[in-house]
Short mmCIF file of C-alpha atoms and ligand atoms in Angstrom, two decimals:
data_model
loop_
_atom_site.label_atom_id
_atom_site.label_comp_id
_atom_site.label_asym_id
_atom_site.label_seq_id
_atom_site.Cartn_x
_atom_site.Cartn_y
_atom_site.Cartn_z
CA MET A 1 17.53 -3.58 -2.37
CA ASN A 2 16.58 -0.12 -3.49
CA ILE A 3 13.26 0.63 -4.64
CA GLU A 4 14.41 0.89 -8.39
CA THR A 5 15.67 -2.55 -7.90
CA LYS A 6 12.53 -3.94 -6.02
CA CYS A 7 10.62 -2.50 -8.99
CA LEU A 8 12.39 -5.24 -11.19
CA HIS A 9 13.31 -8.04 -8.85
CA GLU A 10 10.68 -8.52 -6.09
CA GLY A 11 7.56 -11.04 -6.23
CA TYR A 12 8.92 -13.08 -8.62
CA THR A 13 12.63 -15.19 -8.80
CA PRO A 14 12.64 -17.75 -11.24
CA LYS A 15 14.60 -21.06 -10.74
CA ASN A 16 16.90 -22.81 -12.94
CA GLY A 17 15.08 -23.24 -16.11
CA GLU A 18 12.22 -21.39 -15.32
CA PRO A 19 10.74 -18.26 -17.59
CA ARG A 20 12.65 -15.15 -17.11
CA VAL A 21 9.29 -13.15 -17.09
CA VAL A 22 6.31 -13.76 -14.50
CA PRO A 23 4.37 -16.52 -16.35
CA ILE A 24 0.56 -15.96 -16.90
CA VAL A 25 -1.12 -18.31 -15.34
CA GLN A 26 -4.25 -18.38 -17.00
CA SER A 27 -6.13 -21.01 -15.15
CA THR A 28 -8.97 -21.16 -12.72
CA THR A 29 -8.04 -24.02 -10.72
CA TYR A 30 -5.19 -26.29 -9.73
CA VAL A 31 -4.98 -30.28 -9.56
CA PHE A 32 -4.12 -32.37 -6.67
CA ASP A 33 -3.80 -35.87 -6.43
CA SER A 34 -6.14 -36.31 -3.31
CA THR A 35 -9.52 -35.59 -1.75
CA GLU A 36 -7.72 -35.40 1.42
CA HIS A 37 -5.10 -32.74 0.06
CA ILE A 38 -7.86 -30.62 -1.19
CA GLY A 39 -9.62 -30.72 2.08
CA GLN A 40 -6.64 -29.65 3.88
CA LEU A 41 -6.20 -26.54 1.89
CA PHE A 42 -9.88 -25.65 2.36
CA ASP A 43 -8.49 -25.66 6.14
CA MET A 44 -5.46 -23.49 5.90
CA LEU A 45 -4.75 -22.05 2.22
CA THR A 46 -0.82 -22.86 1.97
CA GLU A 47 -1.46 -23.60 -2.06
CA HIS A 48 -3.24 -21.86 -4.68
CA MET A 49 -6.72 -23.46 -4.83
CA TYR A 50 -8.79 -21.52 -6.86
CA SER A 51 -8.34 -18.16 -8.77
CA ARG A 52 -10.93 -16.35 -7.08
CA ILE A 53 -9.19 -16.49 -3.94
CA SER A 54 -5.24 -16.45 -5.05
CA ASN A 55 -3.31 -17.05 -8.64
CA PRO A 56 0.53 -17.28 -9.07
CA THR A 57 0.70 -14.49 -11.59
CA VAL A 58 -1.35 -12.20 -9.39
CA GLU A 59 0.51 -13.26 -6.25
CA ALA A 60 4.00 -12.13 -7.61
CA VAL A 61 2.45 -8.62 -8.15
CA GLU A 62 1.05 -8.72 -4.90
CA LYS A 63 4.43 -9.42 -3.34
CA LYS A 64 6.04 -6.72 -5.44
CA ILE A 65 3.72 -4.07 -4.23
CA ALA A 66 3.81 -5.33 -0.48
CA ALA A 67 7.68 -4.76 -1.15
CA LEU A 68 7.30 -1.33 -2.63
CA GLU A 69 5.04 -0.08 -0.08
CA GLY A 70 6.94 -1.91 2.96
CA GLY A 71 4.19 -3.91 3.91
CA VAL A 72 3.89 -7.33 5.21
CA GLY A 73 1.10 -8.55 2.66
CA ALA A 74 -0.86 -7.15 -0.23
CA MET A 75 -4.24 -8.19 -2.15
CA CYS A 76 -4.82 -7.42 -5.49
CA THR A 77 -8.75 -6.61 -6.20
CA SER A 78 -10.35 -6.22 -9.85
CA SER A 79 -10.57 -2.19 -9.54
CA GLY A 80 -9.61 0.56 -7.25
CA GLN A 81 -13.33 1.00 -5.92
CA ALA A 82 -12.96 -2.80 -4.90
CA ALA A 83 -9.92 -2.18 -2.89
CA LEU A 84 -11.44 0.55 -0.89
CA LEU A 85 -14.64 -1.18 -0.32
CA LEU A 86 -13.10 -4.33 0.99
CA SER A 87 -10.24 -2.21 2.84
CA ILE A 88 -13.27 -0.75 4.90
CA LEU A 89 -15.58 -3.80 4.95
CA ASN A 90 -12.68 -5.93 6.44
CA ILE A 91 -12.94 -3.66 9.54
CA CYS A 92 -16.66 -2.03 9.77
CA SER A 93 -19.67 -3.68 9.99
CA ALA A 94 -23.09 -2.39 10.19
CA GLY A 95 -23.37 -0.36 12.99
CA ASP A 96 -19.98 1.28 12.80
CA SER A 97 -18.52 4.29 11.84
CA PHE A 98 -15.30 5.55 10.27
CA ILE A 99 -13.72 8.95 9.35
CA SER A 100 -12.65 10.41 6.17
CA THR A 101 -11.14 13.62 4.96
CA SER A 102 -13.37 15.30 2.40
CA THR A 103 -10.71 16.06 -0.10
CA ILE A 104 -10.83 12.79 -1.78
CA TYR A 105 -11.78 11.22 -5.18
CA GLY A 106 -15.33 11.78 -6.28
CA GLY A 107 -16.20 8.01 -6.51
CA THR A 108 -14.87 7.14 -3.16
CA VAL A 109 -16.85 9.99 -1.87
CA ASN A 110 -19.96 8.34 -3.40
CA LEU A 111 -18.85 4.70 -2.13
CA PHE A 112 -18.65 6.19 1.38
CA ALA A 113 -21.40 8.66 1.87
CA VAL A 114 -23.88 6.91 -0.24
CA THR A 115 -23.31 3.18 -0.70
CA LEU A 116 -21.61 2.37 2.72
CA LYS A 117 -24.60 3.93 4.44
CA LYS A 118 -26.89 1.36 2.72
CA PHE A 119 -24.87 -1.25 4.41
CA GLY A 120 -25.31 0.46 8.10
CA ILE A 121 -21.69 1.99 7.93
CA GLU A 122 -21.50 5.64 8.58
CA CYS A 123 -18.71 7.86 7.09
CA ILE A 124 -17.98 10.98 9.04
CA PHE A 125 -16.17 13.59 6.92
CA VAL A 126 -13.80 16.11 8.21
CA ASP A 127 -11.48 18.90 6.85
CA ALA A 128 -7.85 17.41 6.52
CA ASP A 129 -6.50 20.82 7.32
CA ALA A 130 -8.59 21.09 10.78
CA PRO A 131 -6.36 20.90 13.92
CA GLU A 132 -6.15 17.99 16.02
CA GLU A 133 -8.70 18.70 18.69
CA GLU A 134 -11.30 19.69 15.89
CA ILE A 135 -10.85 16.26 13.95
CA GLN A 136 -11.08 14.54 17.65
CA LYS A 137 -14.29 15.84 17.83
CA ALA A 138 -15.52 13.61 14.99
CA PHE A 139 -15.00 10.50 16.76
CA LYS A 140 -17.62 8.38 18.45
CA PRO A 141 -17.50 5.35 20.27
CA ASN A 142 -18.22 3.10 17.34
CA THR A 143 -15.75 4.90 15.03
CA LYS A 144 -13.35 2.07 13.53
CA ALA A 145 -11.16 3.43 11.12
CA VAL A 146 -9.54 6.98 9.44
CA PHE A 147 -8.83 7.45 5.75
CA GLY A 148 -7.40 10.14 3.79
CA GLU A 149 -5.44 10.23 0.52
CA THR A 150 -1.96 11.03 0.40
CA LEU A 151 -2.28 13.28 -2.78
CA ALA A 152 -6.00 14.09 -3.14
CA ASN A 153 -7.52 13.75 -6.31
CA PRO A 154 -8.23 16.15 -7.56
CA ALA A 155 -7.62 19.15 -5.19
CA LEU A 156 -3.98 18.07 -5.12
CA SER A 157 -3.66 18.81 -1.11
CA VAL A 158 -1.07 16.94 0.78
CA LEU A 159 -2.28 15.08 3.56
CA ASP A 160 -0.54 15.22 6.83
CA ILE A 161 -0.21 11.68 7.18
CA GLU A 162 1.78 11.69 10.68
CA LYS A 163 -0.88 14.19 12.37
CA PHE A 164 -3.82 11.62 11.02
CA ALA A 165 -1.60 8.60 12.21
CA ARG A 166 -1.36 10.02 15.61
CA ILE A 167 -5.13 10.90 15.93
CA ALA A 168 -6.24 7.21 14.56
CA HIS A 169 -3.78 5.55 17.11
CA LYS A 170 -4.90 7.73 20.04
CA ASN A 171 -8.77 6.49 19.44
CA GLY A 172 -7.33 2.90 18.85
CA VAL A 173 -8.37 2.61 15.21
CA PRO A 174 -6.26 2.11 12.14
CA LEU A 175 -4.91 4.61 9.26
CA ILE A 176 -6.06 3.76 5.85
CA ILE A 177 -4.07 5.61 3.18
CA ASP A 178 -5.01 5.90 -0.47
CA ASN A 179 -1.65 6.40 -1.89
CA THR A 180 -2.48 6.18 -5.76
CA PHE A 181 -1.26 9.54 -6.82
CA ALA A 182 1.87 9.50 -4.83
CA THR A 183 2.84 5.68 -5.42
CA PRO A 184 5.34 3.91 -3.44
CA ILE A 185 8.27 5.94 -5.55
CA LEU A 186 7.11 9.43 -4.38
CA CYS A 187 5.85 8.52 -0.54
CA ARG A 188 5.56 5.22 1.55
CA PRO A 189 2.70 6.35 4.01
CA ILE A 190 3.64 3.12 6.05
CA GLU A 191 6.96 4.88 7.07
CA TYR A 192 4.71 7.64 8.70
CA GLY A 193 2.56 5.34 10.67
CA ALA A 194 -0.32 4.60 8.11
CA ASP A 195 -1.49 0.95 8.96
CA ILE A 196 -3.21 -0.01 5.65
CA VAL A 197 -2.18 1.31 2.13
CA VAL A 198 -4.73 1.27 -0.88
CA HIS A 199 -4.20 1.95 -4.59
CA SER A 200 -6.15 2.32 -7.74
CA THR A 201 -3.41 0.53 -9.85
CA THR A 202 -5.30 1.82 -12.65
CA LYS A 203 -3.52 4.83 -12.48
CA TYR A 204 0.45 5.38 -12.49
CA MET A 205 1.21 1.76 -11.44
CA ASP A 206 -0.23 0.30 -14.88
CA GLY A 207 0.78 3.54 -16.18
CA HIS A 208 -0.23 2.79 -19.71
CA ALA A 209 -4.13 3.16 -19.28
CA VAL A 210 -4.82 -0.57 -20.23
CA GLN A 211 -6.22 -2.19 -17.26
CA VAL A 212 -8.33 -1.34 -14.45
CA GLY A 213 -7.27 -2.61 -10.85
CA GLY A 214 -6.68 -1.99 -7.57
CA VAL A 215 -4.29 -3.21 -4.41
CA ILE A 216 -4.95 -3.25 -0.83
CA VAL A 217 -1.38 -3.24 0.97
CA ASP A 218 -1.23 -4.48 5.12
CA SER A 219 1.61 -2.91 7.14
CA GLY A 220 1.19 -5.70 9.80
CA ASN A 221 1.87 -2.92 12.39
CA PHE A 222 -2.04 -2.57 13.72
CA ASN A 223 -2.64 -4.33 17.05
CA TRP A 224 -6.18 -5.71 16.17
CA ALA A 225 -6.32 -7.27 19.55
CA ASN A 226 -6.81 -4.18 21.30
CA GLY A 227 -10.55 -4.72 22.18
CA LYS A 228 -12.03 -2.78 19.53
CA PHE A 229 -12.29 -5.29 16.84
CA PRO A 230 -13.87 -8.58 17.69
CA GLU A 231 -13.82 -10.32 14.03
CA PHE A 232 -10.17 -10.24 14.71
CA THR A 233 -9.61 -12.32 17.86
CA GLU A 234 -12.96 -14.24 17.95
CA PRO A 235 -13.46 -17.69 16.27
CA ASP A 236 -14.27 -17.10 12.36
CA GLU A 237 -17.52 -19.42 12.10
CA SER A 238 -17.61 -18.99 8.22
CA TYR A 239 -13.57 -20.41 8.15
CA HIS A 240 -13.23 -23.37 10.65
CA GLY A 241 -13.14 -21.13 13.72
CA VAL A 242 -9.85 -19.61 12.67
CA VAL A 243 -8.90 -16.44 15.03
CA TYR A 244 -7.15 -14.14 12.67
CA THR A 245 -4.80 -12.56 15.30
CA LYS A 246 -3.73 -15.91 16.94
CA ASP A 247 -3.39 -17.93 13.55
CA PHE A 248 -2.20 -15.08 11.44
CA GLY A 249 -0.18 -12.95 13.78
CA LYS A 250 0.94 -9.79 11.59
CA LEU A 251 -0.85 -11.06 8.44
CA ALA A 252 -4.20 -10.86 10.33
CA TYR A 253 -5.99 -8.13 8.21
CA ILE A 254 -4.73 -9.12 4.78
CA ILE A 255 -5.67 -12.66 5.35
CA LYS A 256 -8.75 -11.88 6.61
CA ALA A 257 -9.60 -9.60 3.54
CA ARG A 258 -8.92 -12.67 1.58
CA MET A 259 -10.28 -15.42 3.09
CA GLN A 260 -13.63 -13.54 4.12
CA LEU A 261 -14.30 -10.84 1.53
CA MET A 262 -12.49 -11.98 -1.57
CA ARG A 263 -13.74 -15.36 -1.05
CA ASP A 264 -17.40 -14.03 -0.82
CA LEU A 265 -17.52 -10.65 -2.58
CA GLY A 266 -15.47 -12.35 -5.84
CA CYS A 267 -13.71 -9.05 -6.87
CA SER A 268 -10.32 -10.75 -7.97
CA PRO A 269 -8.20 -9.53 -11.01
CA SER A 270 -7.66 -11.51 -13.95
CA PRO A 271 -4.04 -13.27 -14.00
CA ASN A 272 -3.71 -11.33 -17.57
CA SER A 273 -4.47 -7.88 -15.78
CA ALA A 274 -1.59 -8.87 -13.09
CA PHE A 275 0.82 -9.64 -15.86
CA LEU A 276 0.19 -5.93 -17.41
CA LEU A 277 0.14 -4.35 -14.17
CA ASN A 278 3.79 -6.11 -13.40
CA LEU A 279 5.01 -4.82 -16.75
CA GLY A 280 4.04 -1.18 -15.48
CA LEU A 281 5.66 -1.56 -12.07
CA GLU A 282 8.74 -2.53 -13.58
CA THR A 283 9.37 0.94 -15.05
CA LEU A 284 7.36 2.83 -12.25
CA HIS A 285 10.61 4.35 -10.90
CA ILE A 286 11.83 6.19 -14.28
CA ARG A 287 8.09 7.22 -15.01
CA MET A 288 7.48 8.89 -11.90
CA GLU A 289 10.60 10.89 -12.02
CA ARG A 290 9.91 12.03 -15.48
CA TYR A 291 6.36 12.69 -14.58
CA CYS A 292 7.43 14.93 -11.64
CA ALA A 293 9.64 16.82 -13.66
CA ASN A 294 7.38 17.38 -16.79
CA ALA A 295 4.71 18.52 -14.35
CA LYS A 296 6.56 21.08 -12.34
CA THR A 297 7.64 22.62 -15.86
CA VAL A 298 4.09 22.96 -16.86
CA ALA A 299 3.14 24.09 -13.51
CA GLU A 300 5.66 26.96 -13.67
CA TYR A 301 4.58 27.78 -17.01
CA LEU A 302 0.54 27.90 -15.94
CA ASN A 303 1.26 30.02 -12.76
CA LYS A 304 2.86 32.99 -15.05
CA SER A 305 -0.22 32.69 -17.16
CA ASP A 306 -2.62 36.04 -17.03
CA LYS A 307 -5.31 33.70 -18.29
CA ILE A 308 -5.16 31.43 -15.09
CA GLU A 309 -6.83 32.28 -11.95
CA ILE A 310 -5.14 29.79 -9.98
CA VAL A 311 -2.54 26.15 -10.05
CA ASN A 312 -2.69 23.73 -7.49
CA TYR A 313 0.49 22.28 -7.43
CA PRO A 314 2.24 21.33 -4.13
CA GLY A 315 5.60 21.41 -5.95
CA LEU A 316 5.39 25.09 -6.75
CA GLU A 317 6.83 27.22 -4.29
CA GLY A 318 3.99 29.41 -2.78
CA ASP A 319 1.49 26.55 -3.04
CA LYS A 320 -0.60 26.00 -0.05
CA TYR A 321 0.94 22.64 0.48
CA HIS A 322 4.35 23.27 -0.52
CA ASP A 323 5.52 22.68 3.16
CA LEU A 324 3.65 19.40 3.57
CA ALA A 325 4.84 18.26 -0.01
CA LYS A 326 8.38 18.90 0.97
CA LYS A 327 7.73 16.44 3.91
CA TYR A 328 6.06 13.80 2.55
CA LEU A 329 6.76 14.18 -1.33
CA PRO A 330 10.57 15.06 -1.47
CA LEU A 331 11.08 13.66 -5.01
CA GLY A 332 8.27 15.20 -6.61
CA CYS A 333 4.46 15.71 -6.35
CA SER A 334 3.36 13.38 -9.58
CA GLY A 335 2.26 14.41 -12.91
CA VAL A 336 -1.19 15.79 -11.83
CA ILE A 337 -1.65 19.63 -11.71
CA SER A 338 -5.24 21.21 -11.09
CA PHE A 339 -6.02 24.54 -12.39
CA SER A 340 -8.66 26.97 -12.79
CA ILE A 341 -8.99 29.55 -15.89
CA LYS A 342 -10.32 32.84 -15.66
CA GLY A 343 -14.09 33.03 -17.10
CA GLY A 344 -15.19 29.86 -15.16
CA ARG A 345 -16.88 26.60 -16.45
CA ALA A 346 -17.53 28.27 -20.01
CA ASN A 347 -13.67 29.10 -20.70
CA ALA A 348 -12.33 25.74 -19.03
CA VAL A 349 -14.53 23.74 -21.67
CA LYS A 350 -13.41 25.96 -24.42
CA PHE A 351 -9.89 25.50 -23.31
CA MET A 352 -10.28 21.81 -23.06
CA ASP A 353 -11.88 21.15 -26.47
CA SER A 354 -9.36 23.38 -27.93
CA LEU A 355 -6.30 20.98 -26.80
CA LYS A 356 -4.86 18.84 -29.71
CA LEU A 357 -2.19 16.83 -28.21
CA ALA A 358 -3.88 16.65 -24.63
CA SER A 359 -6.60 14.27 -24.86
CA ASN A 360 -9.87 14.80 -23.13
CA VAL A 361 -10.79 11.60 -21.26
CA VAL A 362 -12.15 10.03 -18.12
CA HIS A 363 -8.96 9.02 -16.65
CA VAL A 364 -5.58 10.11 -14.87
CA ALA A 365 -1.93 9.40 -14.49
CA ASP A 366 -1.71 8.10 -18.33
CA ILE A 367 1.62 7.77 -20.12
CA ARG A 368 -0.17 10.49 -22.41
CA THR A 369 -0.84 13.80 -21.29
CA CYS A 370 -4.70 13.91 -20.67
CA VAL A 371 -7.37 16.67 -18.89
CA LEU A 372 -10.54 16.15 -17.38
CA HIS A 373 -13.20 18.46 -16.05
CA PRO A 374 -14.04 17.21 -12.65
CA ALA A 375 -17.37 19.00 -12.28
CA SER A 376 -18.77 17.76 -15.51
CA ALA A 377 -16.89 13.95 -15.21
CA THR A 378 -15.71 12.11 -12.40
CA HIS A 379 -17.44 14.66 -9.71
CA ARG A 380 -20.75 15.26 -11.62
CA GLN A 381 -22.78 13.47 -8.82
CA LEU A 382 -21.33 15.64 -6.13
CA THR A 383 -23.52 18.47 -4.60
CA ASP A 384 -22.21 21.97 -4.96
CA GLU A 385 -21.28 21.67 -1.21
CA GLN A 386 -19.35 18.31 -1.41
CA LEU A 387 -17.69 20.10 -4.51
CA VAL A 388 -16.29 23.09 -2.47
CA ALA A 389 -15.36 20.28 0.29
CA ALA A 390 -13.58 18.26 -2.00
CA GLY A 391 -11.59 21.39 -3.12
CA ILE A 392 -13.19 21.66 -6.84
CA ASN A 393 -14.53 24.56 -8.39
CA PRO A 394 -16.66 24.64 -11.32
CA GLY A 395 -14.13 26.06 -13.65
CA MET A 396 -11.12 23.60 -12.35
CA ILE A 397 -9.47 21.17 -14.68
CA ARG A 398 -7.27 18.30 -13.75
CA LEU A 399 -4.28 18.08 -16.11
CA SER A 400 -2.27 15.13 -16.23
CA VAL A 401 1.04 15.67 -17.51
CA GLY A 402 2.28 12.84 -19.58
CA LEU A 403 5.48 11.65 -20.88
CA GLU A 404 5.57 13.56 -24.09
CA SER A 405 8.32 16.37 -24.73
CA VAL A 406 7.49 18.98 -21.87
CA ASP A 407 7.66 21.69 -24.75
CA ASP A 408 4.94 20.27 -26.86
CA ILE A 409 2.72 19.78 -23.94
CA ILE A 410 3.31 23.29 -23.20
CA ALA A 411 3.01 24.39 -26.89
CA ASP A 412 -0.08 22.68 -27.17
CA ILE A 413 -1.34 24.31 -23.54
CA GLU A 414 -0.39 27.85 -25.17
CA GLN A 415 -2.33 27.54 -28.54
CA ALA A 416 -5.54 26.31 -26.28
CA LEU A 417 -5.14 29.32 -23.90
CA GLU A 418 -4.80 31.65 -26.99
CA LYS A 419 -8.43 30.59 -28.26
CA ILE A 420 -9.93 32.14 -24.82
CA LYS A 421 -10.48 35.73 -24.65
C1 PLP B 1 -9.23 6.17 -9.73
C2 PLP B 1 -9.36 6.25 -8.11
C3 PLP B 1 -9.77 5.51 -7.64
C4 PLP B 1 -10.71 4.33 -8.17
O1 PLP B 1 -10.05 3.75 -8.78
P1 PLP B 1 -10.64 2.45 -10.00
O2 PLP B 1 -9.09 1.88 -10.31
O3 PLP B 1 -11.07 3.63 -10.87
O4 PLP B 1 -11.59 1.58 -9.33
C5 PLP B 1 -9.91 5.54 -6.10
N1 PLP B 1 -8.72 6.41 -5.61
C6 PLP B 1 -8.20 7.38 -6.32
C7 PLP B 1 -7.23 8.70 -5.87
C8 PLP B 1 -8.13 7.37 -7.98
O5 PLP B 1 -7.63 8.21 -8.66
#
């Protein structure tokens, strides 16, 4: 199946007389006719047992996303942040470190630099554009993973995924990629060597701003038995002594995430949310195409305006990341643009408050055009140094171009720019 077909048909295949659309199984639990049967499920989860661990509606969406990304398995979570947290906790324990590029989502900076630090896990930030030898210097004996975003939120830098996969694998650790902005329609990081892919499904995958969610996808390609990851190769006493690499093979990572972390931390999505996410996924391929086309037109318009200092959109000829975009995002660079208005913070705020069609919201990748001022919202907790490292200046606006008529979007921007002296 091609990816457009997968968006519609993967994950759920009704049999004779069954519902056409994946049903919402809004049930916490499942009935079995014997105590022995339930006992067996505790030994080896072959059926749904309790909806914190797994649920048929959620499972259908997990299978679809795994197929879209080209992975062997996936696990949905209650938010993108939960997916990020579990993706790291499944590999790192207190005393370990991991490497992350500094151009990442503000919420992830907090999670990595502040909250995981309290867990005893150190995050070492590196410049994504630094040469390999430079990044290599950041590795320590206890470094267990490397992390980056395909298309960074909101800097809109494009990650050289192959470079990072090479560095990670040379050091015997997996590469985790947050593919939220690109979605598997525009880029499938596993094809470039990523081992684990995470998403905030809240963004384009859902697309309609109706539910918060996340997902972790396992490529099945990483060799967890290379000696660096004893949790994968030694018996798990909390789960009747299973050895993940031995008992689950290519599914070791994603099953471990479910059986240890989802079981114990419980950040599971609701079946109703999974149903809504599935609706979003069904049209993802068409929406991404239009987001990219609209955003490119808007970026070209902004680029010509004398009121704009800089436009960051890797789809633009001359953008710093245009060459990487041609390689990793050949179909387009999503609907998100970031730009700075001349006159800094004050003019940025004036511009945003003058918009009529575009809404001022703490969201991105919605079907409706929206704007955000990162320095006073998503990245508010960051120090000035962290802001600069994340590729953000105080006057920067993040514009998420929606699916309205592109002429209406530009007319709105034009009238708001006119309000600025
Ligand atoms: C929004 C976002 C997150 C966090 O996801 P939530 O669903 O809001 O928890 C993580 N990474 C990126 C790139 C995001 O855009």
